[in-house]
Tab-separated table of C-alpha atoms and ligand atoms in Angstrom:
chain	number	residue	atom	x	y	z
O	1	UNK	CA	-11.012	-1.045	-48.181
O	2	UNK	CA	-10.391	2.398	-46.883
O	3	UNK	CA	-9.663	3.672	-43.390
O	4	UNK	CA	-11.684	7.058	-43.971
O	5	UNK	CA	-14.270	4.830	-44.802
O	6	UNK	CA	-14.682	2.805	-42.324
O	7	UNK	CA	-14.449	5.853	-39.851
O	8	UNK	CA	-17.075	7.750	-40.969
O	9	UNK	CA	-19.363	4.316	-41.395
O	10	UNK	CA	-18.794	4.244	-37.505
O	11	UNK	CA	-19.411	7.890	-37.025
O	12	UNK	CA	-22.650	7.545	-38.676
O	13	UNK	CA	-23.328	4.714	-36.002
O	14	UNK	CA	-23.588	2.241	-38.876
O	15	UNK	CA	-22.786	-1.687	-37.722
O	16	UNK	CA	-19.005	-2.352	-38.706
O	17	UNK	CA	-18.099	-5.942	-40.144
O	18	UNK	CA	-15.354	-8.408	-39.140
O	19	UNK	CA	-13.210	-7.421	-42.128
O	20	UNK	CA	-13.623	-3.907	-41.763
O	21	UNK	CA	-12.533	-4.111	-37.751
O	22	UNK	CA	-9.522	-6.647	-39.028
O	23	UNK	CA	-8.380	-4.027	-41.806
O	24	UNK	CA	-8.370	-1.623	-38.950
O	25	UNK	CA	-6.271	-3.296	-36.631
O	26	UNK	CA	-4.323	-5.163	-38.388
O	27	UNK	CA	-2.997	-2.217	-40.776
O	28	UNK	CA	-2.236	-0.469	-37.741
O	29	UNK	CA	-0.153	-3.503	-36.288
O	30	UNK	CA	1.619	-3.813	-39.674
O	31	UNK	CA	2.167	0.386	-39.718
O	32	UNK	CA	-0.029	0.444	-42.702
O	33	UNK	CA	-2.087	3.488	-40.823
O	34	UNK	CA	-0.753	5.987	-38.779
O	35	UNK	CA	-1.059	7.075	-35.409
O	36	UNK	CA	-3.818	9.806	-36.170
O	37	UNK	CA	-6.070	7.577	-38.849
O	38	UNK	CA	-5.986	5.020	-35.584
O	39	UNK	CA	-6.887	7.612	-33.058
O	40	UNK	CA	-9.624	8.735	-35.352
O	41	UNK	CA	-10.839	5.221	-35.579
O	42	UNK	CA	-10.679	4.906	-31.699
O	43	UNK	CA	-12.470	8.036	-31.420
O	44	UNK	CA	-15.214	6.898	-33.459
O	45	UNK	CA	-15.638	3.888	-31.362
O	46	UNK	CA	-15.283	6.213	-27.834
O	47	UNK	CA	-18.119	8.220	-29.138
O	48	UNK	CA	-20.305	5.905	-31.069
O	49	UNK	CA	-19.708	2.533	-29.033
O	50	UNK	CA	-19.654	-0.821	-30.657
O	51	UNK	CA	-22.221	-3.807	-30.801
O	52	UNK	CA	-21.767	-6.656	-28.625
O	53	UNK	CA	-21.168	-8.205	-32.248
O	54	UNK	CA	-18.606	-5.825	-32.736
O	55	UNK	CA	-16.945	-6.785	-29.622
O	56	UNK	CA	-16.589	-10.456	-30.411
O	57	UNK	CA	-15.089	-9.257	-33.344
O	58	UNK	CA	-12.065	-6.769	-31.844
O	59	UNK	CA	-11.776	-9.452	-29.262
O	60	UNK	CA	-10.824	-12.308	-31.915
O	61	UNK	CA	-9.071	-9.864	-33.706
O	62	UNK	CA	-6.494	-9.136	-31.026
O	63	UNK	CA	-6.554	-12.598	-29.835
O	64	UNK	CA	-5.212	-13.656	-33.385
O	65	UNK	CA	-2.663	-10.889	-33.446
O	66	UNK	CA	-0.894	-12.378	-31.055
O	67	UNK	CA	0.321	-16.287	-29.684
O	68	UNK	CA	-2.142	-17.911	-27.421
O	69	UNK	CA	-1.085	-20.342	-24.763
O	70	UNK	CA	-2.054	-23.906	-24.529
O	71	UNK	CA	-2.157	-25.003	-20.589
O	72	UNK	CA	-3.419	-28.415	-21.764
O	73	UNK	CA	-0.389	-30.281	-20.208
O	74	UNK	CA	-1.372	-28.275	-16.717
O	75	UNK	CA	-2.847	-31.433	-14.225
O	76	UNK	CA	-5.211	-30.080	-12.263
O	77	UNK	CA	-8.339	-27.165	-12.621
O	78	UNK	CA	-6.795	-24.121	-13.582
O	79	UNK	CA	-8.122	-20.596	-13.159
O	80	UNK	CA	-6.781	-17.261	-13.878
O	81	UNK	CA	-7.671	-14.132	-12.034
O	82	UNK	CA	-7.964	-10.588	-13.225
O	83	UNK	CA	-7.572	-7.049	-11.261
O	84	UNK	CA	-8.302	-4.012	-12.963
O	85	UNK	CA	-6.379	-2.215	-10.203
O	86	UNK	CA	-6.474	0.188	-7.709
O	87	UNK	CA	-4.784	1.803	-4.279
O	88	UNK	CA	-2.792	-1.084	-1.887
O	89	UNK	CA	-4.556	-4.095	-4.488
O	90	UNK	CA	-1.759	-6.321	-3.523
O	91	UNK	CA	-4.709	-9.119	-4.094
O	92	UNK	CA	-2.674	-11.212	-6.444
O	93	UNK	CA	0.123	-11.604	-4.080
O	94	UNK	CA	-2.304	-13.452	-1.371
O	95	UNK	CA	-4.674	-15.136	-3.471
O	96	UNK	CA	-2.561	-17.193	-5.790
O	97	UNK	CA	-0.489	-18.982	-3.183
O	98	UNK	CA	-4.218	-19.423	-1.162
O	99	UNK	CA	-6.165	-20.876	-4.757
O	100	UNK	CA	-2.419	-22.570	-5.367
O	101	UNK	CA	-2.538	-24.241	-1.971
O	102	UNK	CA	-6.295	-25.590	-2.812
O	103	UNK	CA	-4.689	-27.686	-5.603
O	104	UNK	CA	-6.247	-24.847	-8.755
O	105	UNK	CA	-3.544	-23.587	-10.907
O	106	UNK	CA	-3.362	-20.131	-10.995
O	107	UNK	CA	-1.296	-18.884	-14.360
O	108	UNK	CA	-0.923	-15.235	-13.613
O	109	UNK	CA	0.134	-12.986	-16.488
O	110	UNK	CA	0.984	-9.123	-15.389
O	111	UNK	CA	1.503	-5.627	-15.967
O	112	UNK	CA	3.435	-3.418	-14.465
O	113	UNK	CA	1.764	0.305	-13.278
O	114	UNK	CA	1.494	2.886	-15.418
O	115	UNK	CA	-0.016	6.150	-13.173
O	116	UNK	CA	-1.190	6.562	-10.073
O	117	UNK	CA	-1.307	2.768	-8.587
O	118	UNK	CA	1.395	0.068	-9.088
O	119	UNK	CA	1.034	-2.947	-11.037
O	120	UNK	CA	1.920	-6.461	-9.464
O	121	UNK	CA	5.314	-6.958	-11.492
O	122	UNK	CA	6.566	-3.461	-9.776
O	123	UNK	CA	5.651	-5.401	-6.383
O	124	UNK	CA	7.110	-8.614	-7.182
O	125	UNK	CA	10.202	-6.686	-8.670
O	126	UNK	CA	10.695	-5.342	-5.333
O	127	UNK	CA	12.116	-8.901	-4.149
O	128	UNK	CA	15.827	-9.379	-4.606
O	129	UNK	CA	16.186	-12.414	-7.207
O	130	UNK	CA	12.491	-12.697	-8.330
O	131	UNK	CA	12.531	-13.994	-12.122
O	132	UNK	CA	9.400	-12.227	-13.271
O	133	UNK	CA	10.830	-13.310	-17.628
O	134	UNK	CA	10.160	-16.863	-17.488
O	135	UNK	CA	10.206	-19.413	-20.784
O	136	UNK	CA	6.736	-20.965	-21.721
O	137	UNK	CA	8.382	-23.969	-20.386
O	138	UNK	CA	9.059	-23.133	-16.930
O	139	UNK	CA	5.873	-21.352	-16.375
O	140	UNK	CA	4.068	-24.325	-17.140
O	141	UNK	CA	6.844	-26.165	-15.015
O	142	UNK	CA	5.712	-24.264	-12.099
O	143	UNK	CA	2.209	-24.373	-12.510
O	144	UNK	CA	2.525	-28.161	-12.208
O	145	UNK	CA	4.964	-28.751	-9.050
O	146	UNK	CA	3.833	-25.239	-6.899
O	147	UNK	CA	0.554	-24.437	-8.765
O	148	UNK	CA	0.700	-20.290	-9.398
O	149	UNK	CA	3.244	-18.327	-11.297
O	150	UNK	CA	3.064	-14.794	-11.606
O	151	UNK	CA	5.419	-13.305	-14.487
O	152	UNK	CA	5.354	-10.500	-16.986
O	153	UNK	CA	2.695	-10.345	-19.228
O	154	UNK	CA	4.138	-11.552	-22.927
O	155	UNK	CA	4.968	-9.018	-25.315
O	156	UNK	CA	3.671	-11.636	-27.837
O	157	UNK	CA	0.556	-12.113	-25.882
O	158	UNK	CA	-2.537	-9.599	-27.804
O	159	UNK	CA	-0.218	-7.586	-29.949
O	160	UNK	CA	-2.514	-5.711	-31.465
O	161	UNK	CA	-4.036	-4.749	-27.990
O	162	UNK	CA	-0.889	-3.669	-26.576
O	163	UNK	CA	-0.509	-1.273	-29.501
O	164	UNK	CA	-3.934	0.360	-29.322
O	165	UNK	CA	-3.901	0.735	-25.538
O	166	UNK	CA	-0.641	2.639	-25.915
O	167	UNK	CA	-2.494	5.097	-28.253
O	168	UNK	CA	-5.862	4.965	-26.162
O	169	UNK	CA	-3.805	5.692	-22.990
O	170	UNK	CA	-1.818	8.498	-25.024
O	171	UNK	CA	-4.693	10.428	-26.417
O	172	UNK	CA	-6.528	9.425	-22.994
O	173	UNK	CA	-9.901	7.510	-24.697
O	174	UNK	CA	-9.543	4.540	-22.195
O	175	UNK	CA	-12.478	5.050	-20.737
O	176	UNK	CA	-14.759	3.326	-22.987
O	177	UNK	CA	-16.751	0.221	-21.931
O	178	UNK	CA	-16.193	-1.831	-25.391
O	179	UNK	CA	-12.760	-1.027	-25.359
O	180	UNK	CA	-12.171	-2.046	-22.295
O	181	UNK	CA	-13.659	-5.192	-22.424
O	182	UNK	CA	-11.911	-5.845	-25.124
O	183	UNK	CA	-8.701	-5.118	-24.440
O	184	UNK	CA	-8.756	-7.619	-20.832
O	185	UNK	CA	-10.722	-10.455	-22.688
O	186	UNK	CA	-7.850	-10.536	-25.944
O	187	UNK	CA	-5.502	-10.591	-23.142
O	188	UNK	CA	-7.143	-13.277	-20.775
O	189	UNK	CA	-8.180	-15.664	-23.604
O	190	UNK	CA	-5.045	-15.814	-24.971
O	191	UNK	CA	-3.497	-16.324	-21.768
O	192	UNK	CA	-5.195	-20.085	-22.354
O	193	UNK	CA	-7.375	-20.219	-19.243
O	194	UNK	CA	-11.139	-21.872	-18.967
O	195	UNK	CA	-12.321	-19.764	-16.196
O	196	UNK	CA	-11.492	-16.265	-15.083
O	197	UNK	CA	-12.195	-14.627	-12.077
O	198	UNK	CA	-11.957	-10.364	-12.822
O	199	UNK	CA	-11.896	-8.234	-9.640
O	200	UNK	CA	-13.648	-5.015	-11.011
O	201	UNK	CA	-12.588	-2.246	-9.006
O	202	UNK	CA	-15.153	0.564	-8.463
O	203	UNK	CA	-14.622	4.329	-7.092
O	204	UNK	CA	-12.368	6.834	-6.786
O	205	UNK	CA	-8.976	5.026	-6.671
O	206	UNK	CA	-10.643	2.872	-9.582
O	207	UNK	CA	-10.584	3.882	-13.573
O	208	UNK	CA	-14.570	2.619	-12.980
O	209	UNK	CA	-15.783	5.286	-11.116
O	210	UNK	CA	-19.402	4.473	-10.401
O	211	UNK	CA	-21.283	0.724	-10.605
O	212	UNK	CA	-23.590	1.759	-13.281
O	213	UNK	CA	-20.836	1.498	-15.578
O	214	UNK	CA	-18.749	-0.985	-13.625
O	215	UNK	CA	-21.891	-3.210	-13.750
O	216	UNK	CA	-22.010	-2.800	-17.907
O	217	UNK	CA	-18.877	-3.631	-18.382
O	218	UNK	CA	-18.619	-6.713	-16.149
O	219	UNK	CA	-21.473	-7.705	-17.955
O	220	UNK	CA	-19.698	-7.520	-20.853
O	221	UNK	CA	-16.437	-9.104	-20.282
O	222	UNK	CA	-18.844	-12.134	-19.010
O	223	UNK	CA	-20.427	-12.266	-22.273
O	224	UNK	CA	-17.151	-12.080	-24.368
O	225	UNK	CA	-16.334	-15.212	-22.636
O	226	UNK	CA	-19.886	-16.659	-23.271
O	227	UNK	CA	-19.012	-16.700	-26.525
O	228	UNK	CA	-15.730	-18.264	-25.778
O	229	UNK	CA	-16.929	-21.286	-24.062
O	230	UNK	CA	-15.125	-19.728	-20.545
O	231	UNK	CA	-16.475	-19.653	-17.633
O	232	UNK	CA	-16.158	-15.749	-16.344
O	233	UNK	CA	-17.370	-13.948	-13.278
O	234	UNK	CA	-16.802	-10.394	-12.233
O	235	UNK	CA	-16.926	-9.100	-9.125
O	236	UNK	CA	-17.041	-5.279	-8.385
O	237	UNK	CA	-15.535	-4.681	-5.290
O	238	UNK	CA	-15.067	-0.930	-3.843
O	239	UNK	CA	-11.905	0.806	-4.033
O	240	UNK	CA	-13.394	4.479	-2.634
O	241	UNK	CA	-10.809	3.548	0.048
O	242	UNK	CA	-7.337	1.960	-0.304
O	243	UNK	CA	-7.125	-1.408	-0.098
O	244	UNK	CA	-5.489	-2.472	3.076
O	245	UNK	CA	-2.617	-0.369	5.070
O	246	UNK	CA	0.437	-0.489	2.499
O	247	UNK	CA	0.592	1.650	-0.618
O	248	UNK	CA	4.355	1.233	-2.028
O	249	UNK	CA	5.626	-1.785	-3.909
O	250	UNK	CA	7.766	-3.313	-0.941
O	251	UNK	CA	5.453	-2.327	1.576
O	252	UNK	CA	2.623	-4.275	-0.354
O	253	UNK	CA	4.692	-7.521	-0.180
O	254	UNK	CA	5.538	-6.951	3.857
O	255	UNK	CA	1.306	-6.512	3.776
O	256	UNK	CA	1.269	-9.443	1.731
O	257	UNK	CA	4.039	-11.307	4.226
O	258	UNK	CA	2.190	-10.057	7.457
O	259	UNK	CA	-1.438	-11.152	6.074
O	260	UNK	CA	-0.295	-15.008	5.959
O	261	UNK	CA	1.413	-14.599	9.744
O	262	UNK	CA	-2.487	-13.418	10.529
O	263	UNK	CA	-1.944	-9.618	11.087
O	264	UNK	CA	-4.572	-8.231	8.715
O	265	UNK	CA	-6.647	-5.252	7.642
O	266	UNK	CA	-10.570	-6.483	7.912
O	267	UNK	CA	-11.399	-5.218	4.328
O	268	UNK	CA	-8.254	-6.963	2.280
O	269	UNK	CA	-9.223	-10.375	4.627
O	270	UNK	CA	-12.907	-10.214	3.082
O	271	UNK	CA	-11.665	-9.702	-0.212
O	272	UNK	CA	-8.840	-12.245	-0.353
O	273	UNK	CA	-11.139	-14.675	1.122
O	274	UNK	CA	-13.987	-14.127	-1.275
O	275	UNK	CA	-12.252	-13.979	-4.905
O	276	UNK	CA	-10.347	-17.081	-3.705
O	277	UNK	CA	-12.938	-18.808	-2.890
O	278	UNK	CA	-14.680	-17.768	-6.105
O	279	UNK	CA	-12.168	-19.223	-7.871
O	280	UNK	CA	-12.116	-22.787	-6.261
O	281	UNK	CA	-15.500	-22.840	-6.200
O	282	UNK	CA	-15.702	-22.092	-9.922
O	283	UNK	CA	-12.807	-24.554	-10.765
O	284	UNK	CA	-13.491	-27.282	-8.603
O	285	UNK	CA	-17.025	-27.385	-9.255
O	286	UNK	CA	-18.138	-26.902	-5.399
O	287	UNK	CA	-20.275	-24.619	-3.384
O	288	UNK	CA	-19.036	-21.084	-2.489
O	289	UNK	CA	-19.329	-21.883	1.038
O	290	UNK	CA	-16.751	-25.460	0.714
O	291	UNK	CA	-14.641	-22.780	-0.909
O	292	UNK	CA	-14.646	-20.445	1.863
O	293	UNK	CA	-14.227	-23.197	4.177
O	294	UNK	CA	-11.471	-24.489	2.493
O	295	UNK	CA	-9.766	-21.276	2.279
O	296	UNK	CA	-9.907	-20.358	5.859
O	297	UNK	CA	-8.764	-23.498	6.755
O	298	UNK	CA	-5.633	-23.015	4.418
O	299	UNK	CA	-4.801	-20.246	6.234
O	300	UNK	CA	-5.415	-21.208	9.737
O	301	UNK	CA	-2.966	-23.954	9.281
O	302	UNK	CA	-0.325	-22.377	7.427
O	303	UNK	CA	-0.275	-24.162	4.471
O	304	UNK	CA	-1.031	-21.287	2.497
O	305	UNK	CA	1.674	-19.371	4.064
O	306	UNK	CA	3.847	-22.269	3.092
O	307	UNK	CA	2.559	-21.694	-0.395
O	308	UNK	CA	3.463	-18.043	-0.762
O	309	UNK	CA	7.242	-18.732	0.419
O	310	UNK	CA	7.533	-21.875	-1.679
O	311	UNK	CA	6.217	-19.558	-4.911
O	312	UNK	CA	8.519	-16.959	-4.217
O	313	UNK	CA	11.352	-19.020	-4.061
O	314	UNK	CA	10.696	-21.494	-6.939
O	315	UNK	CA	10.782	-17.994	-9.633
O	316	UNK	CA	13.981	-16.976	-7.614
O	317	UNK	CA	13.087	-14.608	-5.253
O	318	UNK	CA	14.475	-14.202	-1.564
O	319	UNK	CA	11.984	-12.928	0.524
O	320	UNK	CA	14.982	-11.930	3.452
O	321	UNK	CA	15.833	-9.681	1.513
O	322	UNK	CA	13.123	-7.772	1.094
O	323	UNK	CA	15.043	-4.266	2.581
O	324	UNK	CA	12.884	-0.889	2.842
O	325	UNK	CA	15.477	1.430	2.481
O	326	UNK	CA	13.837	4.910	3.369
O	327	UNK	CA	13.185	7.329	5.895
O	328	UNK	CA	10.273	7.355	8.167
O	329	UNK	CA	8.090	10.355	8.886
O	330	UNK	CA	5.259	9.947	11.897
O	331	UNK	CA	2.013	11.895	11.044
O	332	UNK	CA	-0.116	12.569	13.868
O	333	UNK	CA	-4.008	13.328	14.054
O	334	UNK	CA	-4.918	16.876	14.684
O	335	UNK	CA	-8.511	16.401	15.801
O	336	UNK	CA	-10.422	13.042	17.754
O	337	UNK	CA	-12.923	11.455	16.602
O	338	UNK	CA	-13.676	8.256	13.842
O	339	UNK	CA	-12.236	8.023	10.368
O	340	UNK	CA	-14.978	7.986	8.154
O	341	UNK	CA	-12.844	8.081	4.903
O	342	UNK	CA	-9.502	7.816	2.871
O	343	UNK	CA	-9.276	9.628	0.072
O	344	UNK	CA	-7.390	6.783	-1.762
O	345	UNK	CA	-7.210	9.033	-5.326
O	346	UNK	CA	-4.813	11.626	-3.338
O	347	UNK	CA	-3.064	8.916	-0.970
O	348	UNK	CA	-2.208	7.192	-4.634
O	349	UNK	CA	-1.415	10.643	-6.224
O	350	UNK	CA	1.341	10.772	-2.722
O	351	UNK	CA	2.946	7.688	-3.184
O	352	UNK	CA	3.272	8.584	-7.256
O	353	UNK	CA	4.848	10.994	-6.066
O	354	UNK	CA	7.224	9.886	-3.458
O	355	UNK	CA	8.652	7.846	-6.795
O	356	UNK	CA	6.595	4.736	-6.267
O	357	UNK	CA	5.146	5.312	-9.823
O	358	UNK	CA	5.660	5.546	-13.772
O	359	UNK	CA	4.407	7.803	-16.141
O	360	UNK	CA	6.396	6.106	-18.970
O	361	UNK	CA	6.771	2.131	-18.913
O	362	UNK	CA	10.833	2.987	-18.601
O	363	UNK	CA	10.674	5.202	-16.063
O	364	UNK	CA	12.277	4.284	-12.874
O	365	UNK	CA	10.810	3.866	-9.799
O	366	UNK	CA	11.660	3.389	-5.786
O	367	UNK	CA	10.733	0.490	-4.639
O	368	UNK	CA	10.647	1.312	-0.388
O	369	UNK	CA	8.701	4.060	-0.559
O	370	UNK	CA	4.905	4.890	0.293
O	371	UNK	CA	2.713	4.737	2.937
O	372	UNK	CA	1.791	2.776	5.604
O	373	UNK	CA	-1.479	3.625	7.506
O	374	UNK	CA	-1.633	2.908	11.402
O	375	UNK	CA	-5.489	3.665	10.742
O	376	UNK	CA	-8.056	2.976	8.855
O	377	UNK	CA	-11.658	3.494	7.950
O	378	UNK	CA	-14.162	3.147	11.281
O	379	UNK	CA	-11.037	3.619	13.674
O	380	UNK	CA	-11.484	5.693	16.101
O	381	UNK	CA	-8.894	8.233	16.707
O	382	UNK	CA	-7.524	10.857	19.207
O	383	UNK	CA	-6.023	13.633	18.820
O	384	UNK	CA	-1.759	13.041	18.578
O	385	UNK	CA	-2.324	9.560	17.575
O	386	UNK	CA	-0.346	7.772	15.093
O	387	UNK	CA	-2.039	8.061	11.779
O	388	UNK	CA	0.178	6.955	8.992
O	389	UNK	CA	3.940	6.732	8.307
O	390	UNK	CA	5.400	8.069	4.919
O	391	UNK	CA	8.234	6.028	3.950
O	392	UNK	CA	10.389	8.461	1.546
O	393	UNK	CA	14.069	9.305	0.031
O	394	UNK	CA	13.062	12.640	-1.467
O	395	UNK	CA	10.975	15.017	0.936
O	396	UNK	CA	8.347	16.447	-0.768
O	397	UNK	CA	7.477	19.597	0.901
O	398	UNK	CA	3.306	19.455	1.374
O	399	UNK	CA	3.592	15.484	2.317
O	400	UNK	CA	2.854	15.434	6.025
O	401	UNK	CA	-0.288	17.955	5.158
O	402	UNK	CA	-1.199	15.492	2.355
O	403	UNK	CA	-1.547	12.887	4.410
O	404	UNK	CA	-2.982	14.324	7.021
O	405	UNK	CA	-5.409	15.529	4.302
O	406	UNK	CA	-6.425	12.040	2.874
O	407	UNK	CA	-8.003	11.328	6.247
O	408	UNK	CA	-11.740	12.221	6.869
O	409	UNK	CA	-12.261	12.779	10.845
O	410	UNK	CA	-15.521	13.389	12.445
O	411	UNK	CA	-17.430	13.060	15.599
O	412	UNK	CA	-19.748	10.344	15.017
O	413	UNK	CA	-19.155	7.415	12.811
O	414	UNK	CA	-20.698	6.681	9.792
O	415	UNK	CA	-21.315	3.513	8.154
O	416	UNK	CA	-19.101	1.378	6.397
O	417	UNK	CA	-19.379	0.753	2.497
O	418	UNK	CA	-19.131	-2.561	2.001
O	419	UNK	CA	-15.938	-3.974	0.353
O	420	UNK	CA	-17.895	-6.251	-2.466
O	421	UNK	CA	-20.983	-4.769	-4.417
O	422	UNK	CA	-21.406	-7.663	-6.657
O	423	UNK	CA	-20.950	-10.600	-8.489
O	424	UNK	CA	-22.050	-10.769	-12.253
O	425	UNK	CA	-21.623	-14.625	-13.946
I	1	URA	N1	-6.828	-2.594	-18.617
I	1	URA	C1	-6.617	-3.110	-19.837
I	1	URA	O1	-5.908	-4.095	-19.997
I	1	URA	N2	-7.227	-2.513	-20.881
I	1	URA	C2	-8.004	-1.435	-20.763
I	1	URA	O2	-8.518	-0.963	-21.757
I	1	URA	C3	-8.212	-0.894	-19.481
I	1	URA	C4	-7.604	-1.518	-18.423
């Protein structure tokens, strides 16, 4: 076989076959084709797209380029739960102890943020102690006595996927519906669970800017695991808007700490509430509303709270220690009136820049800093009101306009958008 080949059989929109996608990717894995023969491959498949046969087929292919993980010795329903990210999606910090607490395993494999929005491992880095490198042994350990583990995502998990995301995200052809699908399903099937719940993130602080799109390739990550035997359902939820009032890795845990001690943003309550209970629903075989009930319950008695601490502890972390070591600047309104929107793509592009984010996975990054908003969308707001506090240890000279910026104030209120579009299954 021949790379060339292959490329221009895809540029001429021609169906590729299993062996011709495996000679591909697996060449490329081995070094057997360089950087640019890859790219050009990727590119054909950007501009061309692939089959839903051909999916199947780069799916299996990464899945088998890596190890898989068996969580047959796990004793209870176990479900695993996807973000594809966005602004404050601290999601994964409040749901797992919740769906944990409900008696579901939740095996949560992560990434850390490459960007303009943090991934959970940066968050869960920021407590002192936290083992986020665990053996295959312990994570399975701690699925069975607490019920969730979060931890780094394996470097042995999807190896091929890991490689051609690099490139993708290098030559910046990420954007491609096939692709993506791909690249989360390799990466979710491997990670050994039956059913998978995938928050699909939709607007401007999402890499899924509109729901046309969003909707195709929810559709297709639920067919990839069709074909798997695993049960899969998207939701698309909207992430025009931050989600919640932190943006900073700390901060998002002390959202995360003060959501289970009841203080909570409205639109990060509906979410947590719904993908968790879309997840014991799923697993437990019971109605959405049981679910919901069930959830609510959890956290109106505290055992979910209990949950979070007792996870946090059990991989090592101490949550007292959680310190925010920055400085605090206040940033007033100008104007009165209601806020009918966040700009959550320059609020993000702020807090990457305050040193919250990476461009390059060994970059460093400051934990305390970011911002937390004393308003949100629908408050109302007068004029030298509180409207956000930057938490930062280098001044950057345009923040307090930035902020100020992100906010859109007007006389009469608008409506909402709603927090979830839809569910695909
Ligand atoms: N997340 C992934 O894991 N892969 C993609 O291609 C895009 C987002």
């Amino acid at each position: 076989m021949k790379a060339v080949e292959i490329i221009e059989k895809k540029n001429n929109k021609e169906e590729l076959t299993y062996k011709e996608i495996e000679y591909m990717v697996n060449s490329y894995v081995k070094g057997k084709i360089n950087d640019n023969t890859m790219s050009d491959f990727v590119w054909s498949i950007y501009n061309n797209t692939l089959s839903m046969e051909e999916t199947y087929y780069l799916t299996d292919i990464m899945i088998k380029s890596g190890e898989t993980i068996d969580l047959s010795s796990i004793d209870k329903p176990v479900c695993d739960k996807h973000s594809t990210g966005g602004v404050g999606d601290k999601i994964t910090l409040i749901v797992s102890p919740i769906v944990a607490a409900a008696g579901v395993a939740v095996p949560k494999m992560s990434g850390r943020g490459l960007g303009l929005t943090g991934g959970t491992v940066d968050k869960l880095e920021s407590i002192p102690g936290y083992k986020l490198n665990v053996s295959k042994k312990e994570f399975l350990r701690l699925l069975n006595t607490v019920g969730c583990a979060v931890i780094s995502q394996s470097e042995k998990i999807a190896v091929a996927d890991k490689k051609i995301y690099a490139l993708r995200n290098e030559i910046g052809a990420v954007d491609s519906i096939p692709l993506i699908a791909s690249s989360i399903m390799s990466k979710k099937i491997a990670s050994g669970s039956d059913t998978i719940v995938i928050d699909l993130k939709v607007g401007k602080g999402a890499f899924m800017t509109n729901i046309k799109d969003a909707t195709k390739l929810a559709k297709t990550m639920v067919q990839i695991g069709k074909y798997y035997g695993k049960k899969v359902i998207c939701t698309l939820s909207d992430m025009n808007i931050p989600l919640g009032l932190n943006i900073g890795n700390a901060l998002e845990v002390k959202e995360a700490i003060n959501f289970f001690n009841g203080k909570y943003d409205k639109r990060l309550y509906e979410l947590s509430v719904y993908i968790s209970s879309l997840m014991i629903s799923v697993s437990k075989n019971i109605s959405f509303n049981s679910a919901k009930k069930l959830v609510i319950n959890l956290l109106e008695c505290g055992h979910a709270k209990n949950k979070f601490y007792e996870w946090i502890k059990e991989q090592g972390g101490d949550i007292k220690k959680l310190k925010i070591t920055a400085y605090k600047k206040y940033i007033y309104s100008d104007e009165t009136g209601y806020i009918n929107n966040i700009d959550s793509h320059k609020l993000s592009k702020l807090v990457f820049d305050l040193g919250a984010g990476r461009v390059k996975k060994t970059d460093k990054i400051d934990y305390s800093v970011g911002v937390v908003l004393n308003k949100t969308i629908g408050s109302k707001v007068t004029k030298g009101e509180l409207l956000g506090t930057i938490y930062y240890n280098k001044k950057l000279e345009d923040m307090n306009t930035t902020l100020k910026e992100c906010f859109k104030i007007e006389k009469r209120k608008r409506k909402n958008k709603k927090i979830i579009i839809k569910t695909i299954k």
